mmCIF file of C-alpha atoms in Angstrom:
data_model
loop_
_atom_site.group_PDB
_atom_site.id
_atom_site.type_symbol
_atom_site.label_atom_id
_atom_site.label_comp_id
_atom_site.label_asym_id
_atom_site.label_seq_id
_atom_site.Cartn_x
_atom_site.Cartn_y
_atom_site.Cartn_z
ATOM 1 C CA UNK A 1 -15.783 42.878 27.606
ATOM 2 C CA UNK A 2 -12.442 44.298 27.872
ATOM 3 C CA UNK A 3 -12.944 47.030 25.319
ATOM 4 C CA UNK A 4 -11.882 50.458 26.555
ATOM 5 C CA UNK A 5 -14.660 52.689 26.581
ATOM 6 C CA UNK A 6 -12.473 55.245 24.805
ATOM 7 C CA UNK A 7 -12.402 53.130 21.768
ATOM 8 C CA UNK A 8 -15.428 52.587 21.649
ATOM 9 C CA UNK A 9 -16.335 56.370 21.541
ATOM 10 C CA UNK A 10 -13.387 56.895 19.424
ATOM 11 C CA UNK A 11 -15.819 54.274 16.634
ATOM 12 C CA UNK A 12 -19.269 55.932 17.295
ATOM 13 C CA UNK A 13 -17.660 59.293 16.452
ATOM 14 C CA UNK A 14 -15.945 57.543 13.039
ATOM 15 C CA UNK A 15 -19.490 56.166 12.291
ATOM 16 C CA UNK A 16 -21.210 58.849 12.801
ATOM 17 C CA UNK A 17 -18.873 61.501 11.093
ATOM 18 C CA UNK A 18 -19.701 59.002 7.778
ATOM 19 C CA UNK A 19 -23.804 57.876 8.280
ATOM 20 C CA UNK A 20 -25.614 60.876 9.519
ATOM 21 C CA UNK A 21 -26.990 63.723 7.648
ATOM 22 C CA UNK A 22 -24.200 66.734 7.965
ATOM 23 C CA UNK A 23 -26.511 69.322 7.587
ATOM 24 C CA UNK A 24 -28.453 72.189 9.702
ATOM 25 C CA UNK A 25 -31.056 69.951 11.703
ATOM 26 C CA UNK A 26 -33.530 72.878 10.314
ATOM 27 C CA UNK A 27 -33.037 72.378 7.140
ATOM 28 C CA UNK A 28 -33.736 68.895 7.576
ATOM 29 C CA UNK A 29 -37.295 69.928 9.026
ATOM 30 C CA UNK A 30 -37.665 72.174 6.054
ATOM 31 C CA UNK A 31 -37.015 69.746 3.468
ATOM 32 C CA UNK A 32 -39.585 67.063 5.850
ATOM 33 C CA UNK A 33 -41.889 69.705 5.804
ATOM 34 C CA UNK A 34 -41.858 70.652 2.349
ATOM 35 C CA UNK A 35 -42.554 67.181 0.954
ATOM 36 C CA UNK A 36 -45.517 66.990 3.552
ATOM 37 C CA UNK A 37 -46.842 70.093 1.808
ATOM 38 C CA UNK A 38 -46.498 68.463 -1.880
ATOM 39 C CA UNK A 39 -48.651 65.814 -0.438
ATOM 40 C CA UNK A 40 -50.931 67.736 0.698
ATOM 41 C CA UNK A 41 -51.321 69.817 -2.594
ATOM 42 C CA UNK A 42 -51.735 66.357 -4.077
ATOM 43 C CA UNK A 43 -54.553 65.440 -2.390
ATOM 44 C CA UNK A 44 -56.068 69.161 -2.276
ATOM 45 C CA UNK A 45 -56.105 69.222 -5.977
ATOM 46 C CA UNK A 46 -57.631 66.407 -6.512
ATOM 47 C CA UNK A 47 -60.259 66.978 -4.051
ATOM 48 C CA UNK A 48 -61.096 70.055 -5.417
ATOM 49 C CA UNK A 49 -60.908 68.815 -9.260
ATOM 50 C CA UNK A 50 -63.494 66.438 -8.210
ATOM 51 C CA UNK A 51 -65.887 68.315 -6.348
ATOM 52 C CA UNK A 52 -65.209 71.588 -8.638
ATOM 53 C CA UNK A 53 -64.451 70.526 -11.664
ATOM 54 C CA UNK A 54 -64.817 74.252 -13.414
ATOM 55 C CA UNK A 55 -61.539 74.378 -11.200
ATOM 56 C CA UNK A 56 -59.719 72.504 -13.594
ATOM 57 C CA UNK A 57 -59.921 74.526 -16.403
ATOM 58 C CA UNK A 58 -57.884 78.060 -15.065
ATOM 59 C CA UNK A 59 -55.679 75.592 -13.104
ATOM 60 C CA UNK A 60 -54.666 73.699 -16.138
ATOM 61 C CA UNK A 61 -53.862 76.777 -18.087
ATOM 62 C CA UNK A 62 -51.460 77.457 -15.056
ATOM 63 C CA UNK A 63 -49.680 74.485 -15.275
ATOM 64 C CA UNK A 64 -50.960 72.813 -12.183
ATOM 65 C CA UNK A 65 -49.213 69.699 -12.757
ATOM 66 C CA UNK A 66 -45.921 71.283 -11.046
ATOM 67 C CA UNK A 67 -47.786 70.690 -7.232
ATOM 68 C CA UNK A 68 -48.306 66.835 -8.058
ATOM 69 C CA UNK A 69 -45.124 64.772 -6.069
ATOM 70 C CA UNK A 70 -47.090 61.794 -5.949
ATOM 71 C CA UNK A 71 -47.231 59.099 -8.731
ATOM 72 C CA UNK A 72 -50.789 58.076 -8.274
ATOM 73 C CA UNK A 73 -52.032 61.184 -8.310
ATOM 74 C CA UNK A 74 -50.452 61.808 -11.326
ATOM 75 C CA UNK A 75 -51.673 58.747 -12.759
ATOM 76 C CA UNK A 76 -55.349 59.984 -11.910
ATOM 77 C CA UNK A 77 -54.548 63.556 -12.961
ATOM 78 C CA UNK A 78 -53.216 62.621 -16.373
ATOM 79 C CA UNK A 79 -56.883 60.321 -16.714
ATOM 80 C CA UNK A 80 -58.869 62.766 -15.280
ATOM 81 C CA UNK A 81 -57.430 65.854 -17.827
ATOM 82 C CA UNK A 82 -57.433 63.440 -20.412
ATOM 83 C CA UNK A 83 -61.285 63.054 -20.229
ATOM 84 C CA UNK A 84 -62.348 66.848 -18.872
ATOM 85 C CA UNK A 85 -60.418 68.100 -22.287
ATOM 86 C CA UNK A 86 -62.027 65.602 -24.729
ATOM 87 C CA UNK A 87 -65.666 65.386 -22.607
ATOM 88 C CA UNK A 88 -65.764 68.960 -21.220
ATOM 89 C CA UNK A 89 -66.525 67.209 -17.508
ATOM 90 C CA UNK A 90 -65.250 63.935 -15.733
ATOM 91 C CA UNK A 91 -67.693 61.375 -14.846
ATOM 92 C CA UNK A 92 -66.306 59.132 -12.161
ATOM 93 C CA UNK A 93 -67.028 56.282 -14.049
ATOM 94 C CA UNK A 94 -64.875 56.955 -16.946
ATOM 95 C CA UNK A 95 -62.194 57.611 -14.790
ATOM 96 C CA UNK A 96 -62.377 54.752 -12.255
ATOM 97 C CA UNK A 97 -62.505 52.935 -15.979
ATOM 98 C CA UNK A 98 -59.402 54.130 -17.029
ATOM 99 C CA UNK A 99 -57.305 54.144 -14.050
ATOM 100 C CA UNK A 100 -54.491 51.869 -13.694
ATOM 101 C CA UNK A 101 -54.103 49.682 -10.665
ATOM 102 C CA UNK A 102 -55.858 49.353 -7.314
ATOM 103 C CA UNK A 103 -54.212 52.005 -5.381
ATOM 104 C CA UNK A 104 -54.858 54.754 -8.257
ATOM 105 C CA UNK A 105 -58.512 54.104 -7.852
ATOM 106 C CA UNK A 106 -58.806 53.639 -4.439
ATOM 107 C CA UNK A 107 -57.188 57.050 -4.084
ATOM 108 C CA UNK A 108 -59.720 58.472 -6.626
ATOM 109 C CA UNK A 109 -62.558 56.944 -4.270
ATOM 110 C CA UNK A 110 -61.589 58.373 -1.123
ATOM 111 C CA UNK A 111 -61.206 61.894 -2.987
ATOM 112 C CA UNK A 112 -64.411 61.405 -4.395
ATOM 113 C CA UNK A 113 -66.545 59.998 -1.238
ATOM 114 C CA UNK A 114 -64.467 62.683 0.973
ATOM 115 C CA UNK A 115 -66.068 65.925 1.411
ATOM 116 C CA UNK A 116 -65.224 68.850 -0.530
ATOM 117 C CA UNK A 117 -61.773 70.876 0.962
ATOM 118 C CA UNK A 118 -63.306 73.651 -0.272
ATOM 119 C CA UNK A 119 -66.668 74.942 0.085
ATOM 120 C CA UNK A 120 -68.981 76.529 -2.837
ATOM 121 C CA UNK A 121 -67.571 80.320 -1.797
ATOM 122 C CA UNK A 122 -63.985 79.808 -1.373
ATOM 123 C CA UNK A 123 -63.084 77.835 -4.161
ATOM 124 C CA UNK A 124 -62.086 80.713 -5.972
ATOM 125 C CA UNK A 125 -59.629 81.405 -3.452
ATOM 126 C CA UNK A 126 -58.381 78.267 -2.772
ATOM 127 C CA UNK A 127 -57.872 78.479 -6.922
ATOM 128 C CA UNK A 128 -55.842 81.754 -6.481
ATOM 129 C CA UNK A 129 -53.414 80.511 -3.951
ATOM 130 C CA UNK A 130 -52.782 77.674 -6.329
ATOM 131 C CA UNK A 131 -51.768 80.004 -9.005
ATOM 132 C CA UNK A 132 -49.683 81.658 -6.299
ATOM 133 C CA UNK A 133 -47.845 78.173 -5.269
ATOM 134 C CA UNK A 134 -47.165 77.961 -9.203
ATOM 135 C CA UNK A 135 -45.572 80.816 -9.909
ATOM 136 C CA UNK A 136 -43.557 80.622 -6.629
ATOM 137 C CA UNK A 137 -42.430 77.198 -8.337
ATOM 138 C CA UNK A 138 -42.015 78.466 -11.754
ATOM 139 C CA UNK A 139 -39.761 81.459 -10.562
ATOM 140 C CA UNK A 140 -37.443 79.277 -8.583
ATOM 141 C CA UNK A 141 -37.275 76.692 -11.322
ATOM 142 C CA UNK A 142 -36.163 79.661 -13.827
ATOM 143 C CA UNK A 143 -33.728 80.679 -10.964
ATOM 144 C CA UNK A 144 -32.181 77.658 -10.992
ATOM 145 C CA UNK A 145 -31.701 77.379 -14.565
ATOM 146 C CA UNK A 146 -30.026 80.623 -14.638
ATOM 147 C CA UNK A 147 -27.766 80.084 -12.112
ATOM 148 C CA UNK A 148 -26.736 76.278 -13.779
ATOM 149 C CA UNK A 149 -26.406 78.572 -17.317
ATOM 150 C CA UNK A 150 -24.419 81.179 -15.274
ATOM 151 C CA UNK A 151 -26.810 84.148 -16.254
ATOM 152 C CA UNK A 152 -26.732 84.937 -12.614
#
């Protein structure tokens, strides 16, 4: 081609030194990880919601809503807290009713036809570690905003 290979080198070094993530390859696995694991919260909470809805109650007083990443499940979460506070329960239907959008309630079906995450006996401690997650998230939220205010 009658390129020296040196140059060539010489470009992919240039281009890379500009397009690829500088960081600690761990930390790039953390960060993967960690949005895996909001996911997962997302989908675990509304599982749970659905097939324990007494759950809902000491969650919400929590602040659950912190361990929802994804918008959908938002979406459902906001319907589904919207009807358990003004109907003390949620009946599928009124939720699959109010739901915006395909994806929102095919999301809600597959939590609902999926079998509970938790069984009967360990709901309360799947409940407790939630709490736990919270706080963890509350503390390094308050961190942060100390640090920005210069308090620390």
């Amino acid at each position: 081609m009658g390129i020296a290979e040196s140059a060539v080198r010489a470009e992919l070094r240039n281009w890379q030194a500009h397009h690829f993530w500088k960081g600690n390859k761990n930390d790039l696995g953390k960060r993967l990880s960690a949005s895996k694991a909001k996911k997962t919260d997302d989908l675990h909470l509304l599982n749970l919601f659905i097939h324990n809805p007494s759950a809902m109650d000491r969650l919400l007083k929590h602040g659950c809503k912190v361990l929802l990443s994804d918008p959908i499940v938002v979406g459902i979460f906001d319907s589904m807290f919207e009807i358990y506070t003004s109907k003390g329960g949620i009946p599928s239907g009124d939720i699959l009713e109010k739901l915006e959008g395909d994806p929102a309630r095919e999301r809600f079906r597959e939590a609902m036809l999926s079998p509970p995450i938790y069984p009967h006996e360990m709901v309360e401690q799947a409940v407790n570690e939630f709490e736990a997650k919270i706080d963890k998230i509350k503390m390094s939220e308050s961190i942060s905003r100390a640090r920005e205010q210069g308090d620390m």
